PDB file of N, CA, C and O in Angstrom:
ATOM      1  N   UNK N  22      -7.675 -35.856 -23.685  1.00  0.00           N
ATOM      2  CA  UNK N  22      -6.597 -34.905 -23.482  1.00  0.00           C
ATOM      3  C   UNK N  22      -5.283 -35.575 -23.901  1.00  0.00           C
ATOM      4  O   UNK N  22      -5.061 -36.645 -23.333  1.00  0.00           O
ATOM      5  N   UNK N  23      -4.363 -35.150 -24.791  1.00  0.00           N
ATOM      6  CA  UNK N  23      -3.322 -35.054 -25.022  1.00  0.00           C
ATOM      7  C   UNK N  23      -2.147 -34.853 -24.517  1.00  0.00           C
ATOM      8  O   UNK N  23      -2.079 -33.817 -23.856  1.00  0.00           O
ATOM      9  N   UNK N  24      -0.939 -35.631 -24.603  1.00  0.00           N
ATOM     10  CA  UNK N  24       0.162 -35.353 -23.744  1.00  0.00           C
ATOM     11  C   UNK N  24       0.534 -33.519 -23.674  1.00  0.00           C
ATOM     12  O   UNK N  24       1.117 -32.925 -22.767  1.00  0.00           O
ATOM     13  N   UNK N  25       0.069 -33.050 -24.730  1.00  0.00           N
ATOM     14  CA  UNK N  25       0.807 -32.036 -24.434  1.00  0.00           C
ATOM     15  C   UNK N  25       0.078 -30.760 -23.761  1.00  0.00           C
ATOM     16  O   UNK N  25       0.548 -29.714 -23.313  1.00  0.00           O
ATOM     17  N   UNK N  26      -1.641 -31.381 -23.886  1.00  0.00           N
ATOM     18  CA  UNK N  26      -2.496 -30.491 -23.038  1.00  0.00           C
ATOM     19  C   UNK N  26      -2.228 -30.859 -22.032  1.00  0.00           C
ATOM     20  O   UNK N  26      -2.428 -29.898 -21.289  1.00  0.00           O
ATOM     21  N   UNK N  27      -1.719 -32.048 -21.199  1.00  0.00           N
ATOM     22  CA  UNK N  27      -1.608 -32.974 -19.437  1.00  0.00           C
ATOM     23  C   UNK N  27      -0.567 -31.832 -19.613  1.00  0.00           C
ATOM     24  O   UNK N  27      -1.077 -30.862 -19.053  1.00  0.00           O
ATOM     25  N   UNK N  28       0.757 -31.438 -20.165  1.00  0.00           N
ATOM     26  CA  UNK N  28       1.269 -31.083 -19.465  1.00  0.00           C
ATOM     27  C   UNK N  28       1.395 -29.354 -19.500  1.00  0.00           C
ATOM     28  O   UNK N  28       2.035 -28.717 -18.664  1.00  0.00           O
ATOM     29  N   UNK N  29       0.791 -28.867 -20.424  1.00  0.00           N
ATOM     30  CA  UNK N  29       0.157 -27.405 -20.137  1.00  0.00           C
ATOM     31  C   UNK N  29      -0.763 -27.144 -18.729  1.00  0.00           C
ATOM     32  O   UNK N  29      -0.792 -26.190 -17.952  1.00  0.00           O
ATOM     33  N   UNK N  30      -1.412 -28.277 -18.757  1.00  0.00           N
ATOM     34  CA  UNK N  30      -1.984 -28.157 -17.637  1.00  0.00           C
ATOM     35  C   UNK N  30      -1.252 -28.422 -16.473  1.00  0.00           C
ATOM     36  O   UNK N  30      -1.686 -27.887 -15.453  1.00  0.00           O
ATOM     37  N   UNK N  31      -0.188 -29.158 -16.368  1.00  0.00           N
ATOM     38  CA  UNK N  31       0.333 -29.540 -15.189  1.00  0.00           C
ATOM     39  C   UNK N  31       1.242 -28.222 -14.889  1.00  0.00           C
ATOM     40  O   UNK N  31       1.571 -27.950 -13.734  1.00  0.00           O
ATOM     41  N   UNK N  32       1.690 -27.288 -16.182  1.00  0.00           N
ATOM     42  CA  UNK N  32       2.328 -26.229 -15.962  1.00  0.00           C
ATOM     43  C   UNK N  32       1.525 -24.684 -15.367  1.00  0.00           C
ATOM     44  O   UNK N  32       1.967 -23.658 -14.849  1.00  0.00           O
ATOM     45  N   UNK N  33       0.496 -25.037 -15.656  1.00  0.00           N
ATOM     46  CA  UNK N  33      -0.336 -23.842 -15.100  1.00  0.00           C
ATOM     47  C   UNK N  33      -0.489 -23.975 -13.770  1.00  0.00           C
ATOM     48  O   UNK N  33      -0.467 -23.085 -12.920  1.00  0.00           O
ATOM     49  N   UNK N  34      -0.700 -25.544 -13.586  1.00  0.00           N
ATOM     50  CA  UNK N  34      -1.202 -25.628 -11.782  1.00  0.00           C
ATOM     51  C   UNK N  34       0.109 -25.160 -10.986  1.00  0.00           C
ATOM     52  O   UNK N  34       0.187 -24.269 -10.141  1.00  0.00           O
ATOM     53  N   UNK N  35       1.175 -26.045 -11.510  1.00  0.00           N
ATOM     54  CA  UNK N  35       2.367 -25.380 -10.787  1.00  0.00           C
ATOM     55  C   UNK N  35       2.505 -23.694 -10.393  1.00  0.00           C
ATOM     56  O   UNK N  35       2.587 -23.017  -9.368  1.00  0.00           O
ATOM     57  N   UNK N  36       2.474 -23.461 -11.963  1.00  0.00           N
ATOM     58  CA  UNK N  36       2.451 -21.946 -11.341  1.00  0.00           C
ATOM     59  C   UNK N  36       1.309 -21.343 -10.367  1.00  0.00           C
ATOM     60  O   UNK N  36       1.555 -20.537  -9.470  1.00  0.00           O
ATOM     61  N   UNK N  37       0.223 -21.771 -10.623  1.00  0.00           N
ATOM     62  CA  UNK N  37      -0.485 -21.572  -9.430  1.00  0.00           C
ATOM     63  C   UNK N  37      -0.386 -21.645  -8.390  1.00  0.00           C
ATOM     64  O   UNK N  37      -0.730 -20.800  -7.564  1.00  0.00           O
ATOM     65  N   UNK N  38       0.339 -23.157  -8.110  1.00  0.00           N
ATOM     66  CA  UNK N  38       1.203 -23.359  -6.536  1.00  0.00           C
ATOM     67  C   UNK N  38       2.263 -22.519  -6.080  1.00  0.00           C
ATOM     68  O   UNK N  38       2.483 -22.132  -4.932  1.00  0.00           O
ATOM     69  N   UNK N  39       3.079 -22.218  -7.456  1.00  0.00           N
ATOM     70  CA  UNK N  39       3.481 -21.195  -6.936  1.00  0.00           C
ATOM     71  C   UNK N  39       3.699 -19.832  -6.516  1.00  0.00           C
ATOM     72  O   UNK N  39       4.708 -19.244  -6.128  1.00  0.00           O
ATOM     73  N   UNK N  40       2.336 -19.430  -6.713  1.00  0.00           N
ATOM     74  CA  UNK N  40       2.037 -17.946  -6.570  1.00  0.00           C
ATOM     75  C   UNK N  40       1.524 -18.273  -5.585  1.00  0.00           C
ATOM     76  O   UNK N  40       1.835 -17.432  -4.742  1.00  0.00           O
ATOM     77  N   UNK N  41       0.650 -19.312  -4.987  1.00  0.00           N
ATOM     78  CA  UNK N  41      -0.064 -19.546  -3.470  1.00  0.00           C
ATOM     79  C   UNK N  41       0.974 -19.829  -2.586  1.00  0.00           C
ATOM     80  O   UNK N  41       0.797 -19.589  -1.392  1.00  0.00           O
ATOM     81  N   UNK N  42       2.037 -20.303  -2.975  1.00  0.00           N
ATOM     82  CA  UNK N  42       3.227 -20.806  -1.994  1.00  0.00           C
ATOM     83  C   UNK N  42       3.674 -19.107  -1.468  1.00  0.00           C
ATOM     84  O   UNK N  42       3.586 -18.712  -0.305  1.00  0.00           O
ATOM     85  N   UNK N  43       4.002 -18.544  -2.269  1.00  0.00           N
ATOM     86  CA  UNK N  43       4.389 -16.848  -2.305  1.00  0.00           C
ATOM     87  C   UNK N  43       3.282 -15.824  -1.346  1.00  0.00           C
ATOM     88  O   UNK N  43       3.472 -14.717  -0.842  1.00  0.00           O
ATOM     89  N   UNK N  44       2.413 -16.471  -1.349  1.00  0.00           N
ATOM     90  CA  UNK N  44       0.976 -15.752  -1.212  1.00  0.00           C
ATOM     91  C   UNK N  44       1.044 -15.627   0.090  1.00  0.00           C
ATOM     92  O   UNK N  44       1.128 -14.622   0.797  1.00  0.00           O
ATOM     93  N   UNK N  45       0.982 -17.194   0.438  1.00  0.00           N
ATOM     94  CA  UNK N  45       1.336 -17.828   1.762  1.00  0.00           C
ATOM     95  C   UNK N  45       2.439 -17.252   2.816  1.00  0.00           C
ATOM     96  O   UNK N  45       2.102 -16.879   3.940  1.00  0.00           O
ATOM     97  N   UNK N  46       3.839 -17.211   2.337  1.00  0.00           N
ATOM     98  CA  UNK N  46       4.672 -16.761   2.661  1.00  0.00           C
ATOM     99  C   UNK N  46       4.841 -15.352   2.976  1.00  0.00           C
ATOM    100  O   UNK N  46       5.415 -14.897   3.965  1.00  0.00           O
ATOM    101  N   UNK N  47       4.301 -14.730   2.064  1.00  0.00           N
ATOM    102  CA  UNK N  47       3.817 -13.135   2.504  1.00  0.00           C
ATOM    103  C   UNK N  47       3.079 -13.156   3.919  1.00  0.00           C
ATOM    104  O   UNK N  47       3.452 -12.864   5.055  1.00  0.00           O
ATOM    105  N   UNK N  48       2.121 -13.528   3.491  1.00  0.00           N
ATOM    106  CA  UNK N  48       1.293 -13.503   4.884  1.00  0.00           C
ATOM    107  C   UNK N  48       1.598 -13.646   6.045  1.00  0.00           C
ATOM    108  O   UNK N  48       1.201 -13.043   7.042  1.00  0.00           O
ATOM    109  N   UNK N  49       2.450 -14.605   5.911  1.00  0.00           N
ATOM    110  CA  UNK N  49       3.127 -15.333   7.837  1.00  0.00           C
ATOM    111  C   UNK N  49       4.222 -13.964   7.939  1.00  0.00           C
ATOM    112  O   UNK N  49       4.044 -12.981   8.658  1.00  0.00           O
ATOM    113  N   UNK N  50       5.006 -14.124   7.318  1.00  0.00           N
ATOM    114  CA  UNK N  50       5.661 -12.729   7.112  1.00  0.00           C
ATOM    115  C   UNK N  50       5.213 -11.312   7.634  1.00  0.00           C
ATOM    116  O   UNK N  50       5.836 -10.605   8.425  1.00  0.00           O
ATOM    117  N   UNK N  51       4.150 -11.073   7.102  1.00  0.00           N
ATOM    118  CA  UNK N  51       3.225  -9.623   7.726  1.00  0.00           C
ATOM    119  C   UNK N  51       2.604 -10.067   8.852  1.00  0.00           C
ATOM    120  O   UNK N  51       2.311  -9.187   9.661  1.00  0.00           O
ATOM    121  N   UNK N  52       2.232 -11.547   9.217  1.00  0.00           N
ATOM    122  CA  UNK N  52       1.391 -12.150  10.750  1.00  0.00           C
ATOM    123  C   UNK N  52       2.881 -11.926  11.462  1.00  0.00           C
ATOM    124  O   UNK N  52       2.624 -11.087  12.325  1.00  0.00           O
ATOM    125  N   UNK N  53       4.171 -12.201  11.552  1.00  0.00           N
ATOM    126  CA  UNK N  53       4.823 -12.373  12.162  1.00  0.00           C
ATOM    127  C   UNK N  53       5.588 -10.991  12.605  1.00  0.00           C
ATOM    128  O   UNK N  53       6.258 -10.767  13.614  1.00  0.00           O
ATOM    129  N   UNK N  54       5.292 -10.237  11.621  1.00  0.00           N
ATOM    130  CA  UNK N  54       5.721  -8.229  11.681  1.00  0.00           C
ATOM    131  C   UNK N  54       4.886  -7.842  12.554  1.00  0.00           C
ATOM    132  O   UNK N  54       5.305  -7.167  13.494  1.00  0.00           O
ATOM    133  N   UNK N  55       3.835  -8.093  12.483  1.00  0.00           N
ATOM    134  CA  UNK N  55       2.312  -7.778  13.239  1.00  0.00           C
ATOM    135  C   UNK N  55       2.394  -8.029  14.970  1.00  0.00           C
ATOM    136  O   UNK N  55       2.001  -7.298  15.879  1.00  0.00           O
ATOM    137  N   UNK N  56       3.109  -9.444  15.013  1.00  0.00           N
ATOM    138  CA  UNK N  56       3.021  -9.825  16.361  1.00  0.00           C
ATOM    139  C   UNK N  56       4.512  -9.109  17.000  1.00  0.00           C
ATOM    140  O   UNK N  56       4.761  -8.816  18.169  1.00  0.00           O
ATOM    141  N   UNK N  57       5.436  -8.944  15.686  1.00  0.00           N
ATOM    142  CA  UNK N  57       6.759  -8.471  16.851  1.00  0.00           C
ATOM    143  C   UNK N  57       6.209  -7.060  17.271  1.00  0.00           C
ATOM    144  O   UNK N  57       6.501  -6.559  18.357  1.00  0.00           O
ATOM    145  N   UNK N  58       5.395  -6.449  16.349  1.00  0.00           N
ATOM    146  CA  UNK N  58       5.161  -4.957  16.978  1.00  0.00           C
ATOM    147  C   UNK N  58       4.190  -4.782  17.962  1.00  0.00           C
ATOM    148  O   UNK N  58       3.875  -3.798  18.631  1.00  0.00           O
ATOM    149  N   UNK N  59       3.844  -5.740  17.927  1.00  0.00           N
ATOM    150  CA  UNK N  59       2.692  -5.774  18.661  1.00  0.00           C
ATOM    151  C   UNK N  59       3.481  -6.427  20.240  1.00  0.00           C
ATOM    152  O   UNK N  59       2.831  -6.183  21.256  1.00  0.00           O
ATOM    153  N   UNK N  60       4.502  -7.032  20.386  1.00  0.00           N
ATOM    154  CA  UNK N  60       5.114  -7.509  21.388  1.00  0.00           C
ATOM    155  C   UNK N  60       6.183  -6.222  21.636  1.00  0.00           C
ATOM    156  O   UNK N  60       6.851  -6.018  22.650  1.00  0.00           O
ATOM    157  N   UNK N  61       6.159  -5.783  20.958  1.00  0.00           N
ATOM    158  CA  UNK N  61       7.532  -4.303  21.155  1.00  0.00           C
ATOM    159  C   UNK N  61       6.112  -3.554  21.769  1.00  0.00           C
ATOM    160  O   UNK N  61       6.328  -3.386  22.969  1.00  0.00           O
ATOM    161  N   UNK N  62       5.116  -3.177  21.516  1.00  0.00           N
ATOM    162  CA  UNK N  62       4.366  -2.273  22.027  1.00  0.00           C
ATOM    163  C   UNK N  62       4.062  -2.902  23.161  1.00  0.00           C
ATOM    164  O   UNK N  62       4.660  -2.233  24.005  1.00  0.00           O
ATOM    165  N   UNK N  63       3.450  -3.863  23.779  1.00  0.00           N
ATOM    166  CA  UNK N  63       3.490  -4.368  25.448  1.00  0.00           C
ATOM    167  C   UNK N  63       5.078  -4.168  26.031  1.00  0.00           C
ATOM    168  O   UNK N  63       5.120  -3.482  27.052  1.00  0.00           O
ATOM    169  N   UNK N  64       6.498  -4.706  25.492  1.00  0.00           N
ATOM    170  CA  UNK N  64       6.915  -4.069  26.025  1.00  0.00           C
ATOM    171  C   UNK N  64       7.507  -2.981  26.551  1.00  0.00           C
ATOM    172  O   UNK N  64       8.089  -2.770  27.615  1.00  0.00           O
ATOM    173  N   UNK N  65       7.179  -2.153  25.348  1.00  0.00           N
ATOM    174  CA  UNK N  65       7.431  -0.797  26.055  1.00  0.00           C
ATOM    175  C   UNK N  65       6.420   0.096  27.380  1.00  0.00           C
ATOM    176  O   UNK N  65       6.753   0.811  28.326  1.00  0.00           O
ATOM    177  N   UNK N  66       5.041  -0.397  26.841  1.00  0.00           N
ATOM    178  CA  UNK N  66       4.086  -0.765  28.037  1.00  0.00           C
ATOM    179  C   UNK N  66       4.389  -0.920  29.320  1.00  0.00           C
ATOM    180  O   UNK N  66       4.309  -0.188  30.306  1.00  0.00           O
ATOM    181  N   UNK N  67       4.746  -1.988  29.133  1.00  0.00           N
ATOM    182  CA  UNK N  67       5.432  -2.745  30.625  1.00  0.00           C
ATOM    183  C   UNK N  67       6.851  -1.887  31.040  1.00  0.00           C
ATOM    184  O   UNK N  67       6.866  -1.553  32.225  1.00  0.00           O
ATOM    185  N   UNK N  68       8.011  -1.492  30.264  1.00  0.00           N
ATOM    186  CA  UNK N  68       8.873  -0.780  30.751  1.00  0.00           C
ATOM    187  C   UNK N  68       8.427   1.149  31.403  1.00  0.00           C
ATOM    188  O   UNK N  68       9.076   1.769  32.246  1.00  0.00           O
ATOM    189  N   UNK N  69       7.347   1.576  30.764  1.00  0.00           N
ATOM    190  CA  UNK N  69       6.539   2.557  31.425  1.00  0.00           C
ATOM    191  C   UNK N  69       6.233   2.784  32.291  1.00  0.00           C
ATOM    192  O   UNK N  69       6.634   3.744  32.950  1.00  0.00           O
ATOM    193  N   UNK N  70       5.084   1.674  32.742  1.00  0.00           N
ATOM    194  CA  UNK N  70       4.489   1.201  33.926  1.00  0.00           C
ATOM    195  C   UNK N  70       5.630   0.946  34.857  1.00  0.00           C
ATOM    196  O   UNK N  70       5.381   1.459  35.948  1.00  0.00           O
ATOM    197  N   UNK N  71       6.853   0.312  34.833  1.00  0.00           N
ATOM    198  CA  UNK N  71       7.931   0.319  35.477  1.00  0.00           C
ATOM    199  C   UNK N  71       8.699   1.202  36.116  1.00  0.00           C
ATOM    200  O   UNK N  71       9.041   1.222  37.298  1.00  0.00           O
ATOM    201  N   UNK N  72       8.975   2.025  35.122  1.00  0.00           N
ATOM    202  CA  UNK N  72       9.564   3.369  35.715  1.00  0.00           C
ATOM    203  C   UNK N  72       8.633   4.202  36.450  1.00  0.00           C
ATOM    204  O   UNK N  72       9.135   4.809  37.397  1.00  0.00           O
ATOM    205  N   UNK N  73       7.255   4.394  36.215  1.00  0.00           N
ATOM    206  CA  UNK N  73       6.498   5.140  36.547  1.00  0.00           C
ATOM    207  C   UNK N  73       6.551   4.638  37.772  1.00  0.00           C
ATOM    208  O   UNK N  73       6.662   5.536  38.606  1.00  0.00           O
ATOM    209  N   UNK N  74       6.505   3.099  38.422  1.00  0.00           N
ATOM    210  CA  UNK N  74       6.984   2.533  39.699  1.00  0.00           C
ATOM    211  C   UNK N  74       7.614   3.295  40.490  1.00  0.00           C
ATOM    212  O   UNK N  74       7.339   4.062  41.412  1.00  0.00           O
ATOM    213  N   UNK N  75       9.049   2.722  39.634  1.00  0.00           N
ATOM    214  CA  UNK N  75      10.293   2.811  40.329  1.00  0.00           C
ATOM    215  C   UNK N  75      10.673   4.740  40.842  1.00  0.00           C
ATOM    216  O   UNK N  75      11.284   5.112  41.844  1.00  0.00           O
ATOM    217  N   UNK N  76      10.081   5.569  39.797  1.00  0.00           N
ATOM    218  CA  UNK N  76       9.672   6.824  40.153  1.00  0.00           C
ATOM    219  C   UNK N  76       8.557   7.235  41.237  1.00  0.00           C
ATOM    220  O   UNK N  76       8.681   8.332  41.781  1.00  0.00           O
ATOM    221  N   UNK N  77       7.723   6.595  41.498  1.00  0.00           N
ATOM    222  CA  UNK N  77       6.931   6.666  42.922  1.00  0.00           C
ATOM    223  C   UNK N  77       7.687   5.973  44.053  1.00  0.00           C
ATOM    224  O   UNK N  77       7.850   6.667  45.057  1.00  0.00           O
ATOM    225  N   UNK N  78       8.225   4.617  44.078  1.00  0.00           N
ATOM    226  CA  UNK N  78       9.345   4.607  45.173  1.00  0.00           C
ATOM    227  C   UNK N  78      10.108   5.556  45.544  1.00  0.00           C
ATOM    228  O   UNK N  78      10.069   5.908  46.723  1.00  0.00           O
ATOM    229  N   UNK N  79      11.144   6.312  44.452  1.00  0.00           N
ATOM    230  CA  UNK N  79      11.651   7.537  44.891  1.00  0.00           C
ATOM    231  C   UNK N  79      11.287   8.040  45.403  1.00  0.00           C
ATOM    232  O   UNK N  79      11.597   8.203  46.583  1.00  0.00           O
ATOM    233  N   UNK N  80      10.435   8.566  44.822  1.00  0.00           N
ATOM    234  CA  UNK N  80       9.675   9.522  45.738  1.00  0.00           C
ATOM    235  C   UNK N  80       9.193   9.237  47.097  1.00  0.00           C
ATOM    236  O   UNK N  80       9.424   9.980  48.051  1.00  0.00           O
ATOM    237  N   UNK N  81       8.613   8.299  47.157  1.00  0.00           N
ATOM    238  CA  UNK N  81       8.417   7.900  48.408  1.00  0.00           C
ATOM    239  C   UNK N  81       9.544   7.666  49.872  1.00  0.00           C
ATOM    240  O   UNK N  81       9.441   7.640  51.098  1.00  0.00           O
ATOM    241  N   UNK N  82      10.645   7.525  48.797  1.00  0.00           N
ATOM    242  CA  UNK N  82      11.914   7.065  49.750  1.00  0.00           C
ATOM    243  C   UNK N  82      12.361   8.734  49.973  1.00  0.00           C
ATOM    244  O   UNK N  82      13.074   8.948  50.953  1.00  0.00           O
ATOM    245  N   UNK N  83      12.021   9.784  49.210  1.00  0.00           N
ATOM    246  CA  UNK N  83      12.980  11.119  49.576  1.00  0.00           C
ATOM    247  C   UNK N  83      11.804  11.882  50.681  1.00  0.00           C
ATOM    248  O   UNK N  83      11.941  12.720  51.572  1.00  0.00           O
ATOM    249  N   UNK N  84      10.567  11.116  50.113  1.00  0.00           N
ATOM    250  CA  UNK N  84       9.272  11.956  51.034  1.00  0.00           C
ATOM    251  C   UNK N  84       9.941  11.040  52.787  1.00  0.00           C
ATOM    252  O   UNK N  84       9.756  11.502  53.913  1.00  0.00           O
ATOM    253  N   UNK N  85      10.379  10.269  52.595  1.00  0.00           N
ATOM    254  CA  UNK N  85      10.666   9.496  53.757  1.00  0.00           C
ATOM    255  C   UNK N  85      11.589   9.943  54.854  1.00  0.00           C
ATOM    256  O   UNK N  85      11.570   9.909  56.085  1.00  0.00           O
ATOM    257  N   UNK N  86      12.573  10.466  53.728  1.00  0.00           N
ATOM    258  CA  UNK N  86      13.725  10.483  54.076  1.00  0.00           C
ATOM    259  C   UNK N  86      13.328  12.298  54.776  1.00  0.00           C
ATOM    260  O   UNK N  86      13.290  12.449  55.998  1.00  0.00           O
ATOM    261  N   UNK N  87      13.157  13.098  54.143  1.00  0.00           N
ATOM    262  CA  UNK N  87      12.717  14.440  54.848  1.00  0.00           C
ATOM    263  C   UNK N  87      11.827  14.751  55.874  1.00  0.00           C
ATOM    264  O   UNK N  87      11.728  15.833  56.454  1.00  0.00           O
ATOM    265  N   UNK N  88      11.050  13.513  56.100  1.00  0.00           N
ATOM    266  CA  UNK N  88      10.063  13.360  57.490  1.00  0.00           C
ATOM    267  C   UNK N  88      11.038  12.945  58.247  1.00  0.00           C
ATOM    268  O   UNK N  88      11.213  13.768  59.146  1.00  0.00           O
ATOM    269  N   UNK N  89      11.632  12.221  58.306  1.00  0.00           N
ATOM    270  CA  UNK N  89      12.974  11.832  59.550  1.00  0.00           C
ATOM    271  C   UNK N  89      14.190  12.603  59.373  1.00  0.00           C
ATOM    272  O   UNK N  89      15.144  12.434  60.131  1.00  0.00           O
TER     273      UNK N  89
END
């Protein structure tokens, strides 16, 4: 191999690295979209379940409050 095939070749791998570097980066990118929605959906979950609480206390406190 020839200097100028070493470095055709050294130019292809690069670009290869750099389409896997890109590749890569996408991915964590869509893993990391994935988990915020996925953390926005528990907490809206959890703020549901909350109110749905804090709405049976009420209630409980006005059911309370009209027995006495």
């Amino acid at each position: 191999m020839n200097l100028k095939d070493c470095l055709n070749k050294l130019a292809e791998i690069k670009d290869q690295l750099d389409l896997l570097e890109e590749q890569i980066a996408e991915k964590v990118r869509d893993e990391e979209s994935n988990e915020k929605a996925r953390m926005s959906r528990e907490r809206r979950e959890i703020d549901r379940k909350l109110a749905q609480l804090e709405l049976k206390n009420a209630r409980e406190r006005i059911r309370q409050y009209h027995v006495s």
